[in-house]
Amino acid sequence: MAYIVFDDNCINIEQGHYIPHSCRSGICQTCLMQATDGEVPAAAQAGLKNTLVSQGYFLACCCKPETPLHVITAPDKNIRHAVNVISHDLLNAHVLRLRLERPDNFDYHPGQFLTVWKEDTVGRSYSLASVPGIDNYLELHIRRMPNGKVSNWLHDDIDVDDVLHVQAATGNCFYTPDAPEQKMILAGTGTGLSPIIGIVRDALQQQHRGEIHLVHGAMKTDDLYLHQTLQDLDQRHNQFFYHTNVLHADEDHPLYDAMSLDQKLLHIGEDLTDCRIFLCGDPNLVNSLKKTMFMAGASMKNIYADPFIAAYD
Ligand SMILES: Cc1cc2nc3c(=O)[nH]c(=O)nc-3n(C[C@H](O)[C@H](O)[C@H](O)COP(=O)(O)OP(=O)(O)OC[C@H]3O[C@@H](n4cnc5c(N)ncnc54)[C@H](O)[C@@H]3O)c2cc1C
């Protein structure tokens, strides 16, 4: 047990303790800890499942306690799972598709993200493209980042039958079947496709009847992936429409698109007042698209955004 005092960034701990962390924004839950005595500020438990809150779990990166707080690092057995790698293959030159065994009682919604741990202390979030009820595995799409600690390790050093440690899924970017006629627009850049393809397949599985538009943004045509799979899905479902948005292609290329991603979303959306919107991938782009969609009439309560914020460590 440790007696802790947090500094302004809420990461330092007296007595030299180190807390694993990643986004430092209360999103990834990599810094989950458990209080054993003292009062946990409500802000440090925002977004946590009730089952975790009731056991005193909290996010260290958002915790500014007013009185001393006694804590332990979160016991692994409650939140981490050891899983086998089932498949490991490339979707394009930079994107790895990793399929992992799904542990018993591992509940999630497609579009949420889990944490993959490297050596117990370095954790990174990856979004779930798989769909419970259709897929009996967990599917992740991992882009190789230049000098990236975890993405390069997953690409180069991990293979089928290896064991990975993952932390339970979290996040609010997923489909709910409360408005089955509502128009939906989903845009992802790069591996932002991972959550949105999961959300689309989930919505179709749950008989969503309104139009569903998926737009995959990429720098070059080679950066697109699962292109044929998405074209097939488009053919099979009348309410589903697959669009690409490639920034750099020759003007005579079939995938050439003169519109920027925000122009394309506004064009598809027409009237955004009752449109549900999902935006995932590059943080700058996601935040600017969110603003554009809001300014064009979309309601904030209908915009779900998952910016892939880089880790701080
Ligand atoms: C909610 C959430 C969901 C995510 N889902 C996915 C996913 O499905 N697929 C996926 O590939 N990634 C996803 N990410 C990003 C992922 O968590 C890691 O940040 C990414 O894999 C890089 O980790 P790394 O250890 O390889 O690189 P690091 O060692 O952390 O970083 C290496 C270098 O790359 C830079 N960098 C890292 N990430 C970014 C970025 N996003 N943009 C620009 N520069 C960056 C760093 O600043 C550093 O200079 C998600 C992130 C979040 C927060």
Coordinates of C-alpha atoms and ligand atoms in Angstrom, one line a residue:
M1 CA 0.0 0.0 0.0
A2 CA 1.2 3.5 -0.8
Y3 CA 0.4 6.9 0.7
I4 CA 0.3 9.2 -2.3
V5 CA 0.3 12.9 -3.1
F6 CA -0.4 13.9 -6.7
D7 CA 1.2 16.8 -8.5
D8 CA -0.6 19.0 -11.1
N9 CA -0.2 16.4 -13.8
C10 CA -1.5 13.8 -11.4
I11 CA 1.2 11.3 -12.4
N12 CA 3.9 11.6 -9.8
I13 CA 3.8 9.5 -6.7
E14 CA 5.9 10.0 -3.6
Q15 CA 8.2 7.1 -2.6
G16 CA 9.2 6.6 -6.2
H17 CA 6.2 4.6 -7.3
Y18 CA 5.5 4.6 -11.0
I19 CA 2.0 4.4 -12.4
P20 CA 1.6 3.0 -15.9
H21 CA -0.2 5.6 -18.0
S22 CA -0.8 6.6 -21.6
C23 CA -3.3 9.3 -22.7
R24 CA -3.3 11.4 -19.5
S25 CA -6.8 12.6 -20.5
G26 CA -9.0 10.1 -18.6
I27 CA -9.7 8.1 -21.8
C28 CA -7.5 5.1 -22.1
Q29 CA -7.8 3.8 -18.5
T30 CA -4.2 2.6 -18.5
C31 CA -3.6 4.3 -15.2
L32 CA -6.4 2.5 -13.3
M33 CA -5.7 2.2 -9.6
Q34 CA -7.7 1.2 -6.5
A35 CA -8.3 3.2 -3.4
T36 CA -8.2 1.3 -0.1
D37 CA -8.8 4.3 2.2
G38 CA -9.8 8.0 1.7
E39 CA -12.1 9.9 -0.6
V40 CA -11.8 9.5 -4.3
P41 CA -12.9 12.6 -6.3
A42 CA -15.8 11.9 -8.6
A43 CA -13.9 13.3 -11.6
A44 CA -11.4 10.4 -11.2
Q45 CA -14.2 7.8 -11.7
A46 CA -16.0 9.4 -14.6
G47 CA -16.7 6.9 -17.3
L48 CA -15.8 3.9 -15.2
K49 CA -18.2 1.0 -14.9
N50 CA -20.3 1.0 -11.7
T51 CA -18.7 -2.4 -10.8
L52 CA -15.3 -0.7 -10.8
V53 CA -16.5 2.5 -9.0
S54 CA -18.0 0.4 -6.2
Q55 CA -14.7 -1.2 -5.6
G56 CA -12.8 2.1 -5.3
Y57 CA -11.2 2.0 -8.8
F58 CA -10.2 5.4 -10.2
L59 CA -8.1 7.0 -12.9
A60 CA -4.8 8.4 -11.5
C61 CA -4.4 10.9 -14.4
C62 CA -7.7 12.7 -13.4
C63 CA -7.3 12.4 -9.6
K64 CA -6.6 15.5 -7.5
P65 CA -7.5 14.3 -4.0
E66 CA -8.2 16.9 -1.4
T67 CA -7.3 14.6 1.4
P68 CA -4.7 11.8 1.7
L69 CA -5.6 8.8 -0.4
H70 CA -4.3 5.3 0.2
V71 CA -4.0 3.3 -3.0
I72 CA -2.8 0.1 -4.5
T73 CA -2.2 -0.6 -8.2
A74 CA -5.3 -2.3 -9.6
P75 CA -5.2 -6.0 -9.0
D76 CA -4.5 -7.7 -12.4
K77 CA -7.1 -10.5 -11.9
N78 CA -9.9 -8.0 -12.0
I79 CA -9.0 -6.1 -15.1
R80 CA -6.3 -7.9 -17.2
H81 CA -6.6 -11.0 -19.3
A82 CA -3.9 -13.3 -20.8
V83 CA -5.0 -14.1 -24.3
N84 CA -3.6 -16.2 -27.2
V85 CA -2.9 -14.6 -30.6
I86 CA -5.0 -16.5 -33.1
S87 CA -3.9 -14.7 -36.3
H88 CA -1.4 -12.1 -37.3
D89 CA -1.5 -10.8 -40.8
L90 CA -1.1 -7.5 -42.8
L91 CA -4.0 -5.6 -44.2
N92 CA -1.7 -3.3 -46.1
A93 CA 2.0 -2.4 -45.9
H94 CA 1.5 -0.6 -42.5
V95 CA -1.5 -2.1 -40.9
L96 CA -1.5 -5.4 -38.9
R97 CA -4.7 -7.3 -38.2
L98 CA -4.4 -9.1 -34.9
R99 CA -7.0 -11.6 -33.9
L100 CA -7.0 -12.6 -30.2
E101 CA -8.8 -15.3 -28.3
R102 CA -11.8 -13.8 -26.5
P103 CA -11.7 -14.6 -22.8
D104 CA -14.8 -15.8 -21.0
N105 CA -16.9 -12.9 -19.6
F106 CA -15.0 -10.3 -21.8
D107 CA -17.9 -8.1 -22.6
Y108 CA -17.5 -5.3 -25.1
H109 CA -19.2 -3.3 -27.8
P110 CA -17.6 -3.0 -31.3
G111 CA -15.9 0.4 -31.5
Q112 CA -14.7 0.3 -27.8
F113 CA -11.0 -0.1 -27.2
L114 CA -8.9 -2.3 -25.0
T115 CA -5.4 -1.8 -23.7
V116 CA -2.6 -4.0 -24.9
W117 CA 0.3 -4.3 -22.3
K118 CA 3.9 -4.6 -23.2
E119 CA 6.1 -5.7 -20.2
D120 CA 3.4 -4.8 -17.7
T121 CA 4.1 -1.1 -17.7
V122 CA 3.6 0.2 -21.2
G123 CA 0.0 0.1 -22.3
R124 CA -1.6 1.3 -25.6
S125 CA -5.3 1.5 -26.6
Y126 CA -6.5 -0.4 -29.7
S127 CA -10.1 -0.3 -31.0
L128 CA -12.2 -3.4 -31.5
A129 CA -13.3 -4.2 -35.1
S130 CA -14.9 -7.5 -34.1
V131 CA -18.5 -8.1 -33.2
P132 CA -19.7 -10.3 -30.4
G133 CA -22.4 -12.6 -31.8
I134 CA -20.6 -12.8 -35.2
D135 CA -16.9 -13.2 -34.3
N136 CA -15.6 -15.5 -31.6
Y137 CA -12.3 -13.5 -31.4
L138 CA -11.2 -10.0 -30.7
E139 CA -9.9 -8.1 -33.8
L140 CA -7.5 -5.2 -33.7
H141 CA -6.0 -3.2 -36.5
I142 CA -2.6 -1.8 -35.6
R143 CA -0.7 0.9 -37.7
R144 CA 3.0 0.7 -37.5
M145 CA 4.2 4.1 -36.0
P146 CA 7.8 5.2 -36.8
N147 CA 9.8 4.4 -33.6
G148 CA 6.6 3.3 -31.9
K149 CA 7.3 1.1 -28.9
V150 CA 4.2 -1.0 -28.9
S151 CA 3.1 -1.0 -32.6
N152 CA 6.5 -2.2 -33.8
W153 CA 6.6 -4.8 -31.1
L154 CA 3.2 -6.1 -32.1
H155 CA 4.2 -6.1 -35.8
D156 CA 7.7 -7.7 -35.5
D157 CA 8.0 -9.7 -32.3
I158 CA 4.5 -11.1 -31.7
D159 CA 3.1 -14.1 -33.6
V160 CA 0.4 -16.7 -33.6
D161 CA 0.2 -18.6 -30.3
D162 CA 2.0 -15.9 -28.3
V163 CA 0.2 -14.7 -25.2
L164 CA -0.7 -11.0 -24.8
H165 CA -2.0 -9.2 -21.8
V166 CA -5.1 -7.0 -22.5
Q167 CA -7.2 -4.9 -20.2
A168 CA -11.0 -4.8 -20.3
A169 CA -12.7 -2.8 -23.1
T170 CA -14.0 0.7 -22.5
G171 CA -15.1 3.8 -24.4
N172 CA -18.3 5.4 -25.5
C173 CA -18.0 5.2 -29.2
F174 CA -20.4 2.3 -30.1
Y175 CA -23.8 1.6 -31.6
T176 CA -27.0 1.6 -29.6
P177 CA -30.2 0.4 -31.2
D178 CA -32.5 3.1 -29.8
A179 CA -33.1 4.9 -33.1
P180 CA -33.1 2.3 -35.9
E181 CA -34.3 4.7 -38.6
Q182 CA -31.7 7.4 -37.9
K183 CA -29.2 8.2 -40.6
M184 CA -25.6 7.4 -39.6
I185 CA -22.3 8.8 -40.9
L186 CA -19.0 7.2 -39.8
A187 CA -15.7 8.6 -40.8
G188 CA -12.3 7.1 -40.0
T189 CA -8.8 7.9 -41.2
G190 CA -6.1 5.2 -41.3
T191 CA -6.8 2.6 -38.6
G192 CA -9.8 4.7 -37.5
L193 CA -11.5 2.2 -39.8
S194 CA -11.2 -0.4 -37.1
P195 CA -13.8 1.0 -34.7
I196 CA -16.2 2.2 -37.5
I197 CA -16.2 -1.1 -39.4
G198 CA -17.1 -2.8 -36.1
I199 CA -19.9 -0.3 -35.4
V200 CA -21.3 -0.7 -38.9
R201 CA -21.3 -4.5 -38.7
D202 CA -22.9 -4.3 -35.3
A203 CA -25.6 -1.9 -36.5
L204 CA -26.4 -4.1 -39.5
Q205 CA -26.5 -7.2 -37.1
Q206 CA -29.0 -5.2 -34.9
Q207 CA -31.2 -4.5 -38.0
H208 CA -30.5 -0.8 -38.2
R209 CA -32.8 0.5 -41.0
G210 CA -31.7 4.1 -41.6
E211 CA -28.9 4.9 -44.1
I212 CA -25.4 4.1 -42.9
H213 CA -22.5 5.8 -44.7
L214 CA -18.9 4.8 -43.9
V215 CA -16.1 7.0 -45.2
H216 CA -12.5 5.8 -45.1
G217 CA -10.0 8.6 -45.4
A218 CA -6.5 7.9 -46.6
M219 CA -3.4 9.7 -47.8
K220 CA -2.9 7.3 -50.8
T221 CA -4.9 4.5 -52.4
D222 CA -2.4 2.0 -50.9
D223 CA -3.4 3.2 -47.4
L224 CA -6.9 1.9 -47.8
Y225 CA -7.6 -1.5 -46.5
L226 CA -10.5 -4.0 -46.4
H227 CA -11.6 -2.3 -49.6
Q228 CA -13.1 -5.4 -51.2
T229 CA -14.8 -6.5 -47.9
L230 CA -16.5 -3.1 -47.6
Q231 CA -17.5 -3.1 -51.3
D232 CA -19.1 -6.5 -50.7
L233 CA -20.9 -5.3 -47.6
D234 CA -22.2 -2.3 -49.7
Q235 CA -23.6 -4.7 -52.3
R236 CA -25.3 -6.9 -49.7
H237 CA -27.1 -4.2 -47.7
N238 CA -29.3 -1.6 -49.3
Q239 CA -29.0 0.7 -46.4
F240 CA -25.2 0.6 -46.3
F241 CA -22.9 2.9 -48.4
Y242 CA -19.1 2.7 -48.6
H243 CA -17.2 5.8 -49.6
T244 CA -13.4 6.4 -49.8
N245 CA -11.6 9.8 -49.5
V246 CA -8.1 9.6 -50.8
L247 CA -6.1 12.8 -50.5
H248 CA -3.4 12.1 -53.1
A249 CA -4.5 10.2 -56.2
D250 CA -4.1 10.9 -59.9
E251 CA -7.1 12.7 -61.3
D252 CA -7.9 9.8 -63.7
H253 CA -7.7 7.2 -60.9
P254 CA -11.2 5.7 -60.1
L255 CA -10.7 6.6 -56.4
Y256 CA -9.7 10.2 -57.1
D257 CA -11.9 12.5 -55.1
A258 CA -11.8 16.3 -55.5
M259 CA -13.5 16.8 -52.1
S260 CA -11.8 17.0 -48.8
L261 CA -13.0 14.8 -46.0
D262 CA -15.1 17.5 -44.3
Q263 CA -16.7 18.5 -47.6
K264 CA -17.5 14.9 -48.3
L265 CA -19.2 14.4 -45.0
L266 CA -21.3 17.6 -45.4
H267 CA -22.2 16.4 -48.9
I268 CA -23.3 13.0 -47.7
G269 CA -25.0 14.4 -44.6
E270 CA -27.2 17.1 -46.3
D271 CA -29.3 17.7 -43.2
L272 CA -27.3 16.8 -40.1
T273 CA -29.9 17.7 -37.5
D274 CA -30.9 14.2 -36.6
C275 CA -27.8 12.4 -37.9
R276 CA -25.7 10.1 -35.7
I277 CA -22.0 10.7 -36.4
F278 CA -18.9 8.6 -35.5
L279 CA -15.4 10.1 -36.0
C280 CA -12.3 8.0 -35.3
G281 CA -8.5 8.3 -36.0
D282 CA -6.0 11.1 -36.2
P283 CA -6.8 13.4 -33.2
N284 CA -6.4 16.8 -35.1
L285 CA -8.7 15.6 -37.9
V286 CA -11.3 14.1 -35.6
N287 CA -11.4 17.3 -33.5
S288 CA -11.7 19.5 -36.5
L289 CA -14.4 17.3 -38.1
K290 CA -16.3 17.3 -34.9
K291 CA -16.4 21.1 -34.9
T292 CA -17.4 21.2 -38.6
M293 CA -20.2 18.7 -38.1
F294 CA -21.5 20.7 -35.1
M295 CA -21.3 24.0 -37.0
A296 CA -23.3 22.4 -39.8
G297 CA -26.2 21.5 -37.5
A298 CA -25.3 18.1 -35.9
S299 CA -26.2 17.9 -32.3
M300 CA -23.3 17.3 -29.9
K301 CA -25.2 14.4 -28.3
N302 CA -25.2 12.7 -31.6
I303 CA -21.5 13.0 -32.3
Y304 CA -19.3 10.2 -31.0
A305 CA -15.6 10.8 -31.4
D306 CA -12.5 8.7 -30.7
P307 CA -9.3 10.6 -31.3
F308 CA -6.3 8.3 -31.3
I309 CA -4.3 10.4 -28.9
A310 CA -0.6 9.5 -28.7
A311 CA 0.7 8.1 -25.4
Y312 CA 2.7 10.3 -23.0
D313 CA 5.6 8.1 -21.7
Ligands
LIG1 C1 -9.0 5.5 -27.8 C2 -7.8 5.1 -28.7 C3 -8.0 4.1 -29.6 C4 -6.9 3.8 -30.4 N1 -7.1 2.8 -31.4 C5 -6.1 2.5 -32.2 C6 -6.3 1.5 -33.3 O1 -7.4 0.9 -33.4 N2 -5.3 1.3 -34.1 C7 -4.1 1.9 -34.0 O2 -3.2 1.7 -34.8 N3 -3.9 2.9 -33.0 C8 -4.9 3.1 -32.2 N4 -4.6 4.1 -31.2 C9 -3.3 4.6 -31.0 C10 -2.4 3.7 -30.1 O3 -2.9 3.6 -28.8 C11 -0.9 4.1 -30.0 O4 -0.9 5.5 -29.7 C12 -0.2 3.9 -31.3 O5 -0.2 2.5 -31.7 C13 1.3 4.3 -31.2 O6 1.9 3.6 -30.1 P1 3.4 3.2 -30.1 O7 3.8 2.6 -28.8 O8 3.7 2.3 -31.3 O9 4.1 4.5 -30.4 P2 4.8 5.5 -29.3 O10 6.1 4.9 -28.8 O11 3.8 5.9 -28.3 O12 5.1 6.8 -30.2 C14 6.1 6.8 -31.2 C15 6.1 8.1 -31.9 O13 4.8 8.3 -32.6 C16 4.1 9.4 -32.2 N5 2.7 9.0 -32.2 C17 2.1 8.1 -31.5 N6 0.8 8.0 -31.8 C18 0.5 9.0 -32.7 C19 -0.6 9.5 -33.3 N7 -1.8 8.9 -33.1 N8 -0.5 10.5 -34.2 C20 0.7 11.1 -34.4 N9 1.9 10.7 -33.8 C21 1.8 9.7 -33.0 C22 4.6 9.7 -30.8 O14 4.4 11.1 -30.4 C23 6.1 9.3 -30.9 O15 6.8 10.3 -31.5 C24 -5.7 4.4 -30.3 C25 -5.5 5.4 -29.3 C26 -6.6 5.8 -28.5 C27 -6.3 6.8 -27.5

